[in-house]
Coordinates of C-alpha atoms (C1' of nucleotides) in Angstrom, one line a residue:
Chain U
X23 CA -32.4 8.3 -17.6
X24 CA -33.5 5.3 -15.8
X25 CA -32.5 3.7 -12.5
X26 CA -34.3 0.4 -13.0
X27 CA -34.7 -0.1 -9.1
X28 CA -34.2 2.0 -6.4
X29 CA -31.1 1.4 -5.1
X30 CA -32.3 -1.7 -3.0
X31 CA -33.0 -5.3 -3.9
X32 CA -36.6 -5.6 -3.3
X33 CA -36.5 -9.1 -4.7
X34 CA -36.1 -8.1 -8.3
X35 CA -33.9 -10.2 -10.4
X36 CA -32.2 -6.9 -11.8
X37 CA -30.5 -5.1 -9.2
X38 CA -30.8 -1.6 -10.9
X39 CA -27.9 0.2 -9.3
X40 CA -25.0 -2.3 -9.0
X41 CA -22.1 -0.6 -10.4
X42 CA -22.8 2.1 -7.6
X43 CA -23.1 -0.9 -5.0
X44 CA -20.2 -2.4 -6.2
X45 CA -18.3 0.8 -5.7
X46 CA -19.5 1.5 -2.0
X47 CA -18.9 -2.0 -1.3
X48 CA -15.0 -2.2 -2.8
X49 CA -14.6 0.8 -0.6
X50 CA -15.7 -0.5 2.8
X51 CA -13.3 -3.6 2.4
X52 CA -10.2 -1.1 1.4
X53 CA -11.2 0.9 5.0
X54 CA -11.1 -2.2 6.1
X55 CA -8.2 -4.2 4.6
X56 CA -6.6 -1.8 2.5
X57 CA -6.8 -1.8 -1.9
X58 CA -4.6 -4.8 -2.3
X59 CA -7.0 -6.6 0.4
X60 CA -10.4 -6.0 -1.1
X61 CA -11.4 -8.9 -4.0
X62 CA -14.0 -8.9 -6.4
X63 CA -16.2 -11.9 -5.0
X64 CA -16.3 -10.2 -1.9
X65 CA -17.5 -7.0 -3.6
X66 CA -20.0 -8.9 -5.2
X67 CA -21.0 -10.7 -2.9
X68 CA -21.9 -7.7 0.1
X69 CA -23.7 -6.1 -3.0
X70 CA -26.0 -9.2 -2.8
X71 CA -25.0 -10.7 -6.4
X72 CA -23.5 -13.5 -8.1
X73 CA -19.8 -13.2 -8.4
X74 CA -20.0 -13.0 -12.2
X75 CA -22.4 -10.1 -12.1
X76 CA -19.7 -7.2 -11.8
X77 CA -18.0 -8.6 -14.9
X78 CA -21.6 -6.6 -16.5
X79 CA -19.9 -3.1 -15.6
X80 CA -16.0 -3.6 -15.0
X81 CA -13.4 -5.2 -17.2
X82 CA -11.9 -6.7 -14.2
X83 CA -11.0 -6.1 -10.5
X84 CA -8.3 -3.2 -11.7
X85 CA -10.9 -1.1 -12.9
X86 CA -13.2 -1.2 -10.8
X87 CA -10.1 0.1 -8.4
X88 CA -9.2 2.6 -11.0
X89 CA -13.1 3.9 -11.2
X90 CA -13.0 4.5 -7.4
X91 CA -9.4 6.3 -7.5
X92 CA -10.9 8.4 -10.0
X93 CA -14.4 9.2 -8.5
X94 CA -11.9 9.6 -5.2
X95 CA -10.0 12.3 -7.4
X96 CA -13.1 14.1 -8.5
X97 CA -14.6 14.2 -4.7
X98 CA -10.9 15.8 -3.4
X99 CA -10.6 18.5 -6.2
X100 CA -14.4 19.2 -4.9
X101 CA -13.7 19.5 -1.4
X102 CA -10.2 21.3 -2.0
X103 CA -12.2 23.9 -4.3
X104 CA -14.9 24.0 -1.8
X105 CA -12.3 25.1 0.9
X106 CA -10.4 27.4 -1.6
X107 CA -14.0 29.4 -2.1
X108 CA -11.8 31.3 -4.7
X109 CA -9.4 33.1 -1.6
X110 CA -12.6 34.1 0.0
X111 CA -12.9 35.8 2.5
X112 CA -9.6 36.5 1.9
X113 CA -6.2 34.8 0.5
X114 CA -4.7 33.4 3.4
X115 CA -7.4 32.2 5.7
X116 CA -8.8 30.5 2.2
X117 CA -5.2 29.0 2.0
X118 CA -5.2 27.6 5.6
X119 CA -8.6 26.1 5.2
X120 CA -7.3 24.2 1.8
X121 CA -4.7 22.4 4.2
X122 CA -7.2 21.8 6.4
X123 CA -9.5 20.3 4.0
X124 CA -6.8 17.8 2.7
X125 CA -6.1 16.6 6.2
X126 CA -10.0 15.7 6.1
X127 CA -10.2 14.3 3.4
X128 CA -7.0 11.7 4.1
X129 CA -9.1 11.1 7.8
X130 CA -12.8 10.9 6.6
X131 CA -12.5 9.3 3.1
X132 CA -9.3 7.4 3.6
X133 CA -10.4 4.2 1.4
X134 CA -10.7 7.0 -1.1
X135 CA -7.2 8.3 -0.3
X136 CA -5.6 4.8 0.1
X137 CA -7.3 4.3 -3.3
X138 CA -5.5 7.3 -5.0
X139 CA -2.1 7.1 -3.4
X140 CA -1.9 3.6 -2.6
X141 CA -3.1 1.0 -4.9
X142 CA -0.2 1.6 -6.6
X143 CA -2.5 2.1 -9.9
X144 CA 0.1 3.2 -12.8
X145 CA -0.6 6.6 -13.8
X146 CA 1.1 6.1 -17.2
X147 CA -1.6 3.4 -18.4
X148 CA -4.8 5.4 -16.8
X149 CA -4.9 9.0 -18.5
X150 CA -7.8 9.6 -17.1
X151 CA -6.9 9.2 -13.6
X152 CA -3.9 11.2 -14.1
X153 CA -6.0 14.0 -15.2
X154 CA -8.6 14.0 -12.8
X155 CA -5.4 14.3 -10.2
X156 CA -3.7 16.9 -11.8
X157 CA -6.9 19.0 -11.8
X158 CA -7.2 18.0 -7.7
X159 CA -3.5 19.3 -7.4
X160 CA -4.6 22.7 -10.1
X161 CA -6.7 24.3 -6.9
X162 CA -3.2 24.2 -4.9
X163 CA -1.8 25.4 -7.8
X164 CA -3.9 28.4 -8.2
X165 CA -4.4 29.0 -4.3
X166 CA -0.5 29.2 -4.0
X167 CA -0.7 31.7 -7.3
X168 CA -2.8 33.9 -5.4
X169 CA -0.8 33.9 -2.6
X170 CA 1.9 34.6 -4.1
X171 CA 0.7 37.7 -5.4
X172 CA 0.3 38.9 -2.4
X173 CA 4.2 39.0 -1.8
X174 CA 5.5 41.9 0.0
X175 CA 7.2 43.8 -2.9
X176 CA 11.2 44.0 -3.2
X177 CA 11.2 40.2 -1.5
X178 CA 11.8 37.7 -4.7
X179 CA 8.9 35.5 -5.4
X180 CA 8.8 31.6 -5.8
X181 CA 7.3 29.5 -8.7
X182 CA 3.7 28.9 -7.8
X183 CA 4.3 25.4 -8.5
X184 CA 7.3 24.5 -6.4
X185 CA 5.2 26.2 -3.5
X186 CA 2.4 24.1 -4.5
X187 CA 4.3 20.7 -4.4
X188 CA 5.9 21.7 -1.2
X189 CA 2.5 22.1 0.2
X190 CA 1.4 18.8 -1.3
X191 CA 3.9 17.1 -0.2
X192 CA 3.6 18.2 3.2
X193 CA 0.2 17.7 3.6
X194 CA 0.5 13.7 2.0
X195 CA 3.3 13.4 4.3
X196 CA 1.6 14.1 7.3
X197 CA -1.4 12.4 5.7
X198 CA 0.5 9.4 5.3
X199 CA 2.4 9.3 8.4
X200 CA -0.2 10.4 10.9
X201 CA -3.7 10.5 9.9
X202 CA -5.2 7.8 9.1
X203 CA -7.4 6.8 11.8
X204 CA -6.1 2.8 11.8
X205 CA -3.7 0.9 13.6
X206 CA -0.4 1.9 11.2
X207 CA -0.9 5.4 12.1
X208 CA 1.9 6.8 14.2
X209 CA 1.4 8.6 17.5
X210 CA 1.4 12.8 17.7
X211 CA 2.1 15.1 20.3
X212 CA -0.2 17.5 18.5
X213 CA -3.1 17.0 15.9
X214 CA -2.2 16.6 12.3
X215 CA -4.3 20.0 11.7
X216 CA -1.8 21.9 14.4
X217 CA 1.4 19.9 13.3
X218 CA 0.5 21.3 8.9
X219 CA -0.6 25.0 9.6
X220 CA 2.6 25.4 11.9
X221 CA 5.2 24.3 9.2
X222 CA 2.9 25.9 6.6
X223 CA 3.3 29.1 8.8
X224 CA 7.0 28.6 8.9
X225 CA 7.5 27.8 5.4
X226 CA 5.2 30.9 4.3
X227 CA 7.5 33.1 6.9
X228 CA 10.5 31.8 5.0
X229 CA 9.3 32.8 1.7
X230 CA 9.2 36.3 3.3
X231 CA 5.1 36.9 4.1
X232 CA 4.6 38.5 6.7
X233 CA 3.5 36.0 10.0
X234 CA 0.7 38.2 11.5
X235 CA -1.5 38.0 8.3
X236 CA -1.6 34.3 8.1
X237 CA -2.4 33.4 11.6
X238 CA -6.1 31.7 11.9
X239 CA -7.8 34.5 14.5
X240 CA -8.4 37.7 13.6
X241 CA -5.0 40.5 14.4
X242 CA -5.8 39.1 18.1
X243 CA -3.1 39.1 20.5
X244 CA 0.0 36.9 19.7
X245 CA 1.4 35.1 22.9
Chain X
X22 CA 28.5 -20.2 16.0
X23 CA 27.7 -22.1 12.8
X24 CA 26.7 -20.6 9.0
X25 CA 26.3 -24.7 8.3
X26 CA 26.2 -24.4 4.4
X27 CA 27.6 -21.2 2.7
X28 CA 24.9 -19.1 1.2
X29 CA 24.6 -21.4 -1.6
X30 CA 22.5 -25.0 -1.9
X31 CA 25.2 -26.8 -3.5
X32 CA 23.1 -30.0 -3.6
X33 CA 22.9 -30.1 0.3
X34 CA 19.8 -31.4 2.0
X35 CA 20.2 -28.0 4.3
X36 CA 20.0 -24.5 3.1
X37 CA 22.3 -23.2 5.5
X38 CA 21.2 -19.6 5.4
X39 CA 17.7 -19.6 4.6
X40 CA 16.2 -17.0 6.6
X41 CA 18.8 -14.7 5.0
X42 CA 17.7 -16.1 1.6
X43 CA 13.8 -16.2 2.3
X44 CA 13.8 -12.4 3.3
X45 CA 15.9 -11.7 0.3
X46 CA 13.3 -13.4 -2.1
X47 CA 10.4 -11.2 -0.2
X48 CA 12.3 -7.7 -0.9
X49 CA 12.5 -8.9 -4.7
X50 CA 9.2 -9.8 -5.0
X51 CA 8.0 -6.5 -2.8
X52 CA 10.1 -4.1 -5.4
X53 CA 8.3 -5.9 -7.8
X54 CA 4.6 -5.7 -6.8
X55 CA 4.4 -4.1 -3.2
X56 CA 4.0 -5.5 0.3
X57 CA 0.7 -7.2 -0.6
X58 CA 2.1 -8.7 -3.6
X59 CA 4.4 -10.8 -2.2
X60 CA 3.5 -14.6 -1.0
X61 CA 5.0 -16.7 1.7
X62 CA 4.8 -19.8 -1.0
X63 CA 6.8 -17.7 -3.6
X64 CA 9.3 -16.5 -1.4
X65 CA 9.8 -20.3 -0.6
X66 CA 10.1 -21.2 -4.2
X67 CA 12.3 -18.8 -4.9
X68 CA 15.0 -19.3 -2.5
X69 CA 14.8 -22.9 -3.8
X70 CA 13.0 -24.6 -1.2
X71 CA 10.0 -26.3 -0.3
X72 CA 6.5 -24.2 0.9
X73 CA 6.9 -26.0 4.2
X74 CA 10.5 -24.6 4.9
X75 CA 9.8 -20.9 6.0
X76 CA 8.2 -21.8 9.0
X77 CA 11.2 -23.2 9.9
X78 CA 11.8 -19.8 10.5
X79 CA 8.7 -17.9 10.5
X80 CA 5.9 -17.8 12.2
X81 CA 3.9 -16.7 9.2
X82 CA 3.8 -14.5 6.3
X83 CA 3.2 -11.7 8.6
X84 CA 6.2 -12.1 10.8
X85 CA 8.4 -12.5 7.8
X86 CA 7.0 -9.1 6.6
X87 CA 7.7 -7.8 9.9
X88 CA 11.6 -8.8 9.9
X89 CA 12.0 -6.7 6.6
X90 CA 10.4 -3.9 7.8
X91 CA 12.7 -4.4 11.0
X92 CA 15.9 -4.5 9.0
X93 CA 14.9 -2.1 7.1
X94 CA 14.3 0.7 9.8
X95 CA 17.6 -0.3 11.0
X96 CA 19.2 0.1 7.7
X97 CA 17.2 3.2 7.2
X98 CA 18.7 4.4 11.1
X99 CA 22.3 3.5 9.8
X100 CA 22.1 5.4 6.3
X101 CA 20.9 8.4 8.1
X102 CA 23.3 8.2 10.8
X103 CA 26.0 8.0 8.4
X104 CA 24.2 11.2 6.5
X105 CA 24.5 13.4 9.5
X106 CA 28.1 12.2 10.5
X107 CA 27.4 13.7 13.9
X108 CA 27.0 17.2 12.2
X109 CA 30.1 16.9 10.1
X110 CA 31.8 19.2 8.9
X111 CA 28.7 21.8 9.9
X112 CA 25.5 21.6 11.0
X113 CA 23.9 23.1 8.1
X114 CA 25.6 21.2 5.7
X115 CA 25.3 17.5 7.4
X116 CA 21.6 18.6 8.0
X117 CA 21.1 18.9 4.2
X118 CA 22.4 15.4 3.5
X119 CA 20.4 14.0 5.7
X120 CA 17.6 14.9 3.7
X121 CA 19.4 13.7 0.9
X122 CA 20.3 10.3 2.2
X123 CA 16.3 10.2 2.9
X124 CA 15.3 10.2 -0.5
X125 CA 18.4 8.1 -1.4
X126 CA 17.1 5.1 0.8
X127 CA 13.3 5.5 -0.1
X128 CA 14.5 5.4 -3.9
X129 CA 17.0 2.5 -3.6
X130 CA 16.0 0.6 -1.1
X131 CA 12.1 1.4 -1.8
X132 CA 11.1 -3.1 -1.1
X133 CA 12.3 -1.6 2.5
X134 CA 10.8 1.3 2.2
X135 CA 7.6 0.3 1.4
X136 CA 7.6 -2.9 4.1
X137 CA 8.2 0.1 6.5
X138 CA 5.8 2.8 5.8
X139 CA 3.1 1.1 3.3
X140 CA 2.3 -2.5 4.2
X141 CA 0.0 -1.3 6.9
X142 CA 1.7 -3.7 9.7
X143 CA 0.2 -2.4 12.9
X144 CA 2.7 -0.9 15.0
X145 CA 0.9 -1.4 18.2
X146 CA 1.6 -4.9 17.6
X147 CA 4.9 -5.2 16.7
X148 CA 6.5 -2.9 19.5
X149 CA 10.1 -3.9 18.3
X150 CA 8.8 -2.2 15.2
X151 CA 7.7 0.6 17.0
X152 CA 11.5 1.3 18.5
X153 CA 13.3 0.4 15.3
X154 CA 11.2 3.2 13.7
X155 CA 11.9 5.9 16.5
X156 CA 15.6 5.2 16.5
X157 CA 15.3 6.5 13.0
X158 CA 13.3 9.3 13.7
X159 CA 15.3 9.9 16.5
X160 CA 18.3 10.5 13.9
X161 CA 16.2 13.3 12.5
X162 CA 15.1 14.7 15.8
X163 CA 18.9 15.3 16.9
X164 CA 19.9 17.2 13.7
X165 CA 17.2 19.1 14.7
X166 CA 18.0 20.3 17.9
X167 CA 21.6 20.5 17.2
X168 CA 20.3 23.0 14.0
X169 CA 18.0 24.6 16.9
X170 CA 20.8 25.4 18.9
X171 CA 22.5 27.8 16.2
X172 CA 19.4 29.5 16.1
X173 CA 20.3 33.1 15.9
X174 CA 20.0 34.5 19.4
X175 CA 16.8 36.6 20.0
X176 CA 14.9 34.5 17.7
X177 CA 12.5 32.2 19.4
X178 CA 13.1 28.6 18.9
X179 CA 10.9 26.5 18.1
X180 CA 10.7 23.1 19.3
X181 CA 12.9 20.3 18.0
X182 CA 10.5 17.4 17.8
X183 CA 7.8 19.4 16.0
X184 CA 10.5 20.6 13.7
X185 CA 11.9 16.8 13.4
X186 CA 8.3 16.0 12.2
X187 CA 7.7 18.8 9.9
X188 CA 11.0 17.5 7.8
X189 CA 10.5 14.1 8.4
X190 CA 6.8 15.0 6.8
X191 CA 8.4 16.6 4.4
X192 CA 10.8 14.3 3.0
X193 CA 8.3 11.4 3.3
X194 CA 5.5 13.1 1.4
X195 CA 7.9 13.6 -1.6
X196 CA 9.3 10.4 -1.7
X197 CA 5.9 8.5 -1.7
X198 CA 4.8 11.1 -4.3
X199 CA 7.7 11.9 -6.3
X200 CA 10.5 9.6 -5.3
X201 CA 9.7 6.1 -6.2
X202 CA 11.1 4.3 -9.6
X203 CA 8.0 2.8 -10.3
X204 CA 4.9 3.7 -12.9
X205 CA 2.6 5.0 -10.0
X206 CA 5.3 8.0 -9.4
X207 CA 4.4 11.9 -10.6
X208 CA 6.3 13.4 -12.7
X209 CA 8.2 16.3 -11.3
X210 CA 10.3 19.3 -13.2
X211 CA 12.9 18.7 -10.7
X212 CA 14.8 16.2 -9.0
X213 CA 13.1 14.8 -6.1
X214 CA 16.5 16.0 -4.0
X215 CA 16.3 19.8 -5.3
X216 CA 12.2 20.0 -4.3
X217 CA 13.1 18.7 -0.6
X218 CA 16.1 21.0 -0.4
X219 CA 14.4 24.0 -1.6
X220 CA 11.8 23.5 0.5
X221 CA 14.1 22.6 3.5
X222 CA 15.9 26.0 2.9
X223 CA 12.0 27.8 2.7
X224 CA 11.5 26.5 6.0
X225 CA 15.0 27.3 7.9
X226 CA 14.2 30.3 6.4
X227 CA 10.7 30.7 8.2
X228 CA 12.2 29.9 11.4
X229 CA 14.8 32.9 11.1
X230 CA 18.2 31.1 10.6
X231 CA 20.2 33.5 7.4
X232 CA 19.5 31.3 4.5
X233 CA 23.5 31.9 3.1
X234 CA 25.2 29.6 5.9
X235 CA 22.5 26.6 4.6
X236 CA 23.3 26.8 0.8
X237 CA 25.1 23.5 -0.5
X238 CA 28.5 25.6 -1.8
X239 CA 30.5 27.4 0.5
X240 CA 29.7 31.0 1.1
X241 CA 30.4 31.4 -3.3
X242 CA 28.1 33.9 -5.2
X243 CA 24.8 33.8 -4.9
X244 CA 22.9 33.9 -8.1
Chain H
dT30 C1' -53.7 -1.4 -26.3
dG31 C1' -51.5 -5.8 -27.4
dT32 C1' -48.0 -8.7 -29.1
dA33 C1' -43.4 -10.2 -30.8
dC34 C1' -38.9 -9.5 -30.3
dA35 C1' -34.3 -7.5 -29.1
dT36 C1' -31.5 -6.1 -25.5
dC37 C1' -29.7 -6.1 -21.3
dA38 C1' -28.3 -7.3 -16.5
dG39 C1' -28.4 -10.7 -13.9
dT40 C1' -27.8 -16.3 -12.5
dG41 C1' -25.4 -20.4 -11.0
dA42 C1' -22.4 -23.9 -11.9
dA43 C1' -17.9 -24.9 -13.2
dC44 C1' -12.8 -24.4 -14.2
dG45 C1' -8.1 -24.2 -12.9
dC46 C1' -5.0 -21.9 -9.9
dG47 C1' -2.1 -20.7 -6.1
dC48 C1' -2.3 -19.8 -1.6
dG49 C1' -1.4 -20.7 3.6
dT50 C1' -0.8 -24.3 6.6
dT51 C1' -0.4 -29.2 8.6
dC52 C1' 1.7 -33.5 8.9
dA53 C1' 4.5 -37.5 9.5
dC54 C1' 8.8 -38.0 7.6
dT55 C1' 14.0 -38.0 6.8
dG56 C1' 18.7 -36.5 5.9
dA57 C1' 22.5 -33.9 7.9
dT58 C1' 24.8 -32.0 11.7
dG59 C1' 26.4 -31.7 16.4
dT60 C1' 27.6 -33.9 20.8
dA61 C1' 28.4 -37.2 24.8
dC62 C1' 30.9 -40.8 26.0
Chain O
dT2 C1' 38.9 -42.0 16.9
dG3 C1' 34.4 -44.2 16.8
dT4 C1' 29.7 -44.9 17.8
dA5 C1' 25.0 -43.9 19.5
dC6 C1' 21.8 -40.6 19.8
dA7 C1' 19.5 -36.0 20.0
dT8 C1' 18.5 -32.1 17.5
dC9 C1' 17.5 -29.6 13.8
dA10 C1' 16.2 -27.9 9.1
dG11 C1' 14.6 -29.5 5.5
dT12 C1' 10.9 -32.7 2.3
dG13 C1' 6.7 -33.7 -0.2
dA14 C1' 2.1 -34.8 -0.2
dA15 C1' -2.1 -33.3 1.2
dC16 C1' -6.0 -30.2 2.9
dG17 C1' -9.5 -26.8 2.4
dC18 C1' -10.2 -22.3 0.7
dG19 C1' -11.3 -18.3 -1.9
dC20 C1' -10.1 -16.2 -5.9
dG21 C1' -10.7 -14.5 -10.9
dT22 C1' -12.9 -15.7 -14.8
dT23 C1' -15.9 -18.2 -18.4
dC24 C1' -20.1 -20.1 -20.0
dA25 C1' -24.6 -21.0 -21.5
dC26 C1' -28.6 -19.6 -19.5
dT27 C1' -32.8 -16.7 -18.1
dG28 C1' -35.8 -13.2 -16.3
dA29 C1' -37.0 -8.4 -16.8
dT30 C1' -37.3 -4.3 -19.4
dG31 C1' -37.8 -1.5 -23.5
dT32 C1' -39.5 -0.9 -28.2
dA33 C1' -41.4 -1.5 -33.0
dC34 C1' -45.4 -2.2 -35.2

DNA sequence: TGTACATCAGTGAACGCGCGTTCACTGATGTAC
DNA sequence: TGTACATCAGTGAACGCGCGTTCACTGATGTAC
């Protein structure tokens, strides 16, 4: 394996890393202007090349936007697993701290997010893509499987996956509506953090677990 | 006060209604390829008029986007105002097509719904904006507390605006995710309508109302 | 170790295009008298 | 009812711009012998 350069310039005529470039550089213009705002020249050009250059490692602009919804895909399933630590140290702290994690994810990678949610992308012409999301959405698959065999016996249990698209859905919404750090983000009384793990609570308490388990702090004192 | 032409050019030199026409052209081409998609020029072109004529009417593309997303939180405010009925014939029941109508408007009006809630307008500039969207969620917010105040006694209540914002969360993250027509939308085995009422049901649940008085049919066999 | 050559990742100039916006203008409409 | 005039909503030509994409090219790198 060979890197050519070193990730910099240095004067050489080859650039030796520019598909990686091009990538960090198409996602600082979607922070900044959002997927449909970013443009290949400009990618180009903040990697410090010729606007025909990228043409060397993407088909056009739509793939280059596909490649980073994908590598966006890739980074969330890591970070969601990462959180899930397989239920450890035990199911339902594990579970909370996967809702926190996607809340993160939406704030500190949001050109990422806005990439994968956003851009629009049809999922039906980019198999790939739609695998490397369903794999993302697998971890709240299995973490709501888990939980959900720890259901109080006698009380009837859910399918694992309607729990798990109610928690996605939940945790986009509130991605979507509230937590993005720019301008089109709406006002909250509370952080997005406080505002998912309540309704998680409540929904979790509707499905019959009991409350005291799930809270973040140890059996503590409830107020 | 004067319509001048009728909706139609008929050969005139004056369109007559072209503000009307001009925002009608933008939600076409919006449904067709989203809020960045859509150009001032072609808007102009396709209500039949010269690229000049819109700012007749508009300041520029951006305030023109702005009006749609204005009428469109309005329209949104009326659809879900007519949902709820004023809690018609019960709570539970209005509450439920509420939800409903959500979806309903994010699906068939979704060139609205997408001005609104994806076309990153910044709401700190656009305060207008700003109160057409919380007269909407104000909609939500008193189903809400008139839900709240059935609350079984004895059970603590939690409050209405977090609870307005945990279905409005709700509903949104499954219509950006599951509710669109389009090729970017997920696949779902269910409706869009029986996920958000399902879940809608988990969480009543969670905050201690008896699940029977919410289901859709009248008090009828539970299967 | 040296040389010839193939491969590859870049260049830079050029293209046609559609955009947003401006300008002086003009035709149609409304109004004062 | 008629006429003069102001107002208004459109025209159409033009501008500068940045885009996506193509092309023949060239410099650097890797490899066979």
């Amino acid at each position: 394996m060979n890197w050519h350069g070193h990730g910099r310039r240095g004067g050489s005529y080859h650039h030796g890393n520019l598909k990686e470039a091009l990538i960090e550089a198409a996602l600082d213009l979607i922070a900044r202007k959002g997927p449909a705002g970013f443009t290949f020249a400009e990618a180009a050009r903040s990697a410090g090349v010729s606007p025909a250059a990228p043409y060397r490692h993407f088909r056009d602009r739509e793939e280059l936007l596909a490649s980073i919804a994908q590598q966006g895909f890739e980074q969330f399933e890591a970070a969601l697993s990462a959180a899930w630590d397989d239920g450890r140290p035990d199911t339902p702290a594990a579970f909370q701290r996967v809702g926190k994690a996607y809340l993160a994810f939406a704030r500190d990678h949001h050109a990422y997010y806005s990439a994968m949610f956003e851009s629009g992308l049809p999922l039906e012409n980019n198999p790939s893509l739609l695998v490397a999301s369903e794999r993302a959405f697998a971890i709240l698959r299995a973490a709501s499987e888990r939980l959900i065999a720890l259901a109080p016996p006698g009380v009837p249990r859910p399918p694992a996956l309607m729990m798990a698209l109610h928690i996605w859905s939940l945790s986009h919404g509130i991605a979507s509506l509230f937590g993005r750090g720019d301008a089109s983000s709406r006002k909250l009384p509370m952080s997005p953090e406080e505002l998912l793990e309540a309704g998680v609570l409540i929904y979790l308490k509707g499905l019959g677990f009991p409350t005291e388990r799930f809270a973040q702090e140890p059996p503590a004192a409830k107020k």
